[in-house]
PDB file of C-alpha atoms in Angstrom:
ATOM      1  CA  GLY A   1       1.420  -5.323  -4.438  1.00 83.00           C
ATOM      2  CA  ASP A   2       0.458  -8.070  -1.771  1.00 88.00           C
ATOM      3  CA  LEU A   3       3.807  -8.205  -0.306  1.00 92.00           C
ATOM      4  CA  ASN A   4       3.034  -9.219   3.272  1.00 92.00           C
ATOM      5  CA  PHE A   5       5.878  -7.739   4.889  1.00 92.00           C
ATOM      6  CA  ALA A   6       6.147  -4.650   7.044  1.00 89.00           C
ATOM      7  CA  PRO A   7       8.050  -1.426   6.402  1.00 89.00           C
ATOM      8  CA  ASP A   8      10.732  -2.225   9.058  1.00 92.00           C
ATOM      9  CA  ASP A   9      11.446  -5.638   7.138  1.00 94.00           C
ATOM     10  CA  ALA A  10      14.710  -6.241   5.210  1.00 97.00           C
ATOM     11  CA  SER A  11      12.661  -6.818   1.922  1.00 96.00           C
ATOM     12  CA  TYR A  12      10.968  -3.490   2.243  1.00 95.00           C
ATOM     13  CA  ARG A  13      14.442  -1.767   2.792  1.00 96.00           C
ATOM     14  CA  ILE A  14      15.870  -3.456  -0.259  1.00 97.00           C
ATOM     15  CA  LEU A  15      12.908  -2.457  -2.340  1.00 96.00           C
ATOM     16  CA  SER A  16      12.716   1.140  -1.193  1.00 95.00           C
ATOM     17  CA  ALA A  17      16.378   1.691  -1.615  1.00 96.00           C
ATOM     18  CA  ALA A  18      15.777   1.194  -5.439  1.00 97.00           C
ATOM     19  CA  LEU A  19      12.323   2.457  -5.602  1.00 97.00           C
ATOM     20  CA  GLN A  20      10.014   5.233  -4.073  1.00 95.00           C
ATOM     21  CA  ASP A  21       7.118   3.753  -1.708  1.00 94.00           C
ATOM     22  CA  THR A  22       4.116   5.972  -2.936  1.00 93.00           C
ATOM     23  CA  ALA A  23       2.904   6.159   0.786  1.00 90.00           C
ATOM     24  CA  ALA A  24       6.303   7.766   2.009  1.00 84.00           C
ATOM     25  CA  GLY A  25       5.337  11.016   3.772  1.00 67.00           C
ATOM     26  CA  GLY A  26       1.761  10.475   3.230  1.00 68.00           C
ATOM     27  CA  THR A  27      -1.114   9.953   5.748  1.00 65.00           C
ATOM     28  CA  ASP A  28      -2.003   6.567   5.017  1.00 63.00           C
ATOM     29  CA  THR A  29       1.031   5.015   6.284  1.00 62.00           C
ATOM     30  CA  ALA A  30      -0.486   3.875   9.656  1.00 63.00           C
ATOM     31  CA  ILE A  31      -3.318   2.083   8.203  1.00 79.00           C
ATOM     32  CA  ASP A  32      -3.440  -1.651   8.433  1.00 87.00           C
ATOM     33  CA  THR A  33      -3.762  -3.018   4.719  1.00 90.00           C
ATOM     34  CA  PHE A  34      -4.726  -6.620   5.733  1.00 92.00           C
ATOM     35  CA  ASN A  35      -8.483  -6.930   7.024  1.00 92.00           C
ATOM     36  CA  ALA A  36      -8.803 -10.628   7.376  1.00 92.00           C
ATOM     37  CA  PHE A  37     -12.306 -10.223   6.256  1.00 94.00           C
ATOM     38  CA  GLY A  38     -13.123  -8.654   9.483  1.00 91.00           C
ATOM     39  CA  LYS A  39     -12.127 -11.485  11.633  1.00 93.00           C
ATOM     40  CA  PRO A  40     -10.142 -10.747  14.884  1.00 89.00           C
ATOM     41  CA  VAL A  41      -6.467 -10.761  14.179  1.00 88.00           C
ATOM     42  CA  ALA A  42      -3.494  -8.924  15.561  1.00 85.00           C
ATOM     43  CA  ALA A  43      -2.782  -5.818  13.658  1.00 84.00           C
ATOM     44  CA  SER A  44      -0.377  -6.342  10.733  1.00 84.00           C
ATOM     45  CA  GLY A  45       0.305  -2.625   9.727  1.00 85.00           C
ATOM     46  CA  ARG A  46       0.893  -1.759   6.280  1.00 89.00           C
ATOM     47  CA  ILE A  47       1.821  -4.873   4.032  1.00 93.00           C
ATOM     48  CA  ASP A  48       0.678  -3.964   0.762  1.00 94.00           C
ATOM     49  CA  TYR A  49       2.472  -1.380  -1.325  1.00 94.00           C
ATOM     50  CA  ILE A  50       3.075   0.413  -4.628  1.00 95.00           C
ATOM     51  CA  PHE A  51       6.496   1.179  -5.689  1.00 96.00           C
ATOM     52  CA  VAL A  52       7.629   3.557  -8.452  1.00 96.00           C
ATOM     53  CA  ASN A  53      10.890   4.328 -10.111  1.00 96.00           C
ATOM     54  CA  GLY A  54      12.491   7.760 -10.558  1.00 95.00           C
ATOM     55  CA  GLN A  55      10.599   8.471 -13.826  1.00 96.00           C
ATOM     56  CA  PHE A  56       7.314   9.152 -11.647  1.00 96.00           C
ATOM     57  CA  GLN A  57       6.431  11.692  -9.156  1.00 93.00           C
ATOM     58  CA  VAL A  58       3.844  10.578  -6.576  1.00 93.00           C
ATOM     59  CA  ARG A  59       0.809  12.931  -6.182  1.00 92.00           C
ATOM     60  CA  SER A  60      -1.189  10.726  -3.607  1.00 91.00           C
ATOM     61  CA  GLN A  61      -1.686   7.436  -2.278  1.00 91.00           C
ATOM     62  CA  THR A  62      -4.839   5.979  -0.812  1.00 90.00           C
ATOM     63  CA  VAL A  63      -5.725   2.976   1.144  1.00 91.00           C
ATOM     64  CA  HIS A  64      -9.358   2.141   0.365  1.00 92.00           C
ATOM     65  CA  SER A  65     -10.784   0.843   3.522  1.00 90.00           C
ATOM     66  CA  GLU A  66     -14.592   1.130   2.343  1.00 91.00           C
ATOM     67  CA  ARG A  67     -16.873  -1.692   2.511  1.00 92.00           C
ATOM     68  CA  PRO A  68     -19.623  -1.069   0.023  1.00 91.00           C
ATOM     69  CA  GLU A  69     -22.683  -3.061   1.377  1.00 94.00           C
ATOM     70  CA  GLY A  70     -20.927  -3.893   4.406  1.00 92.00           C
ATOM     71  CA  ARG A  71     -18.707  -6.404   2.388  1.00 94.00           C
ATOM     72  CA  TYR A  72     -15.117  -6.882   2.181  1.00 94.00           C
ATOM     73  CA  ALA A  73     -13.915  -7.263  -1.534  1.00 91.00           C
ATOM     74  CA  SER A  74     -10.728  -9.021  -0.440  1.00 94.00           C
ATOM     75  CA  ASP A  75      -8.806  -9.785   2.830  1.00 94.00           C
ATOM     76  CA  HIS A  76      -6.374  -6.713   1.954  1.00 94.00           C
ATOM     77  CA  TYR A  77      -7.593  -3.394   1.358  1.00 92.00           C
ATOM     78  CA  ALA A  78      -6.934  -2.024  -2.174  1.00 92.00           C
ATOM     79  CA  VAL A  79      -4.139   0.614  -2.438  1.00 92.00           C
ATOM     80  CA  SER A  80      -4.104   3.090  -5.415  1.00 92.00           C
ATOM     81  CA  ALA A  81      -1.514   5.893  -6.198  1.00 93.00           C
ATOM     82  CA  VAL A  82      -1.928   9.028  -8.561  1.00 94.00           C
ATOM     83  CA  VAL A  83       1.426   9.448 -10.001  1.00 94.00           C
ATOM     84  CA  GLY A  84       2.729  11.818 -12.880  1.00 95.00           C
ATOM     85  CA  ARG A  85       5.543  11.296 -15.263  1.00 95.00           C
ATOM     86  CA  VAL A  86       8.616  13.285 -14.446  1.00 94.00           C
ATOM     87  CA  GLN A  87       9.553  15.441 -17.564  1.00 87.00           C
ATOM     88  CA  PRO A  88      13.192  15.211 -18.759  1.00 79.00           C
TER      89      PRO A  88
END
């Protein structure tokens, strides 16, 4: 979600205490997810997340920073995750 807080924020700590951040341990954790449509702004770091509960195992997560035809689809890059259901 478009949560607009950094991983060192108290809100992130509350969520990640109950849910798993799909980027935890991944390679996309340093990518800024706010792009401001290419306007020069201070780096915001990662402010968009996907969280899952213990019923899911994270296989991968990607921040989609591509710009088809040089255009931004949003002021935030899309984030996607591949997850699998944990078998009881």
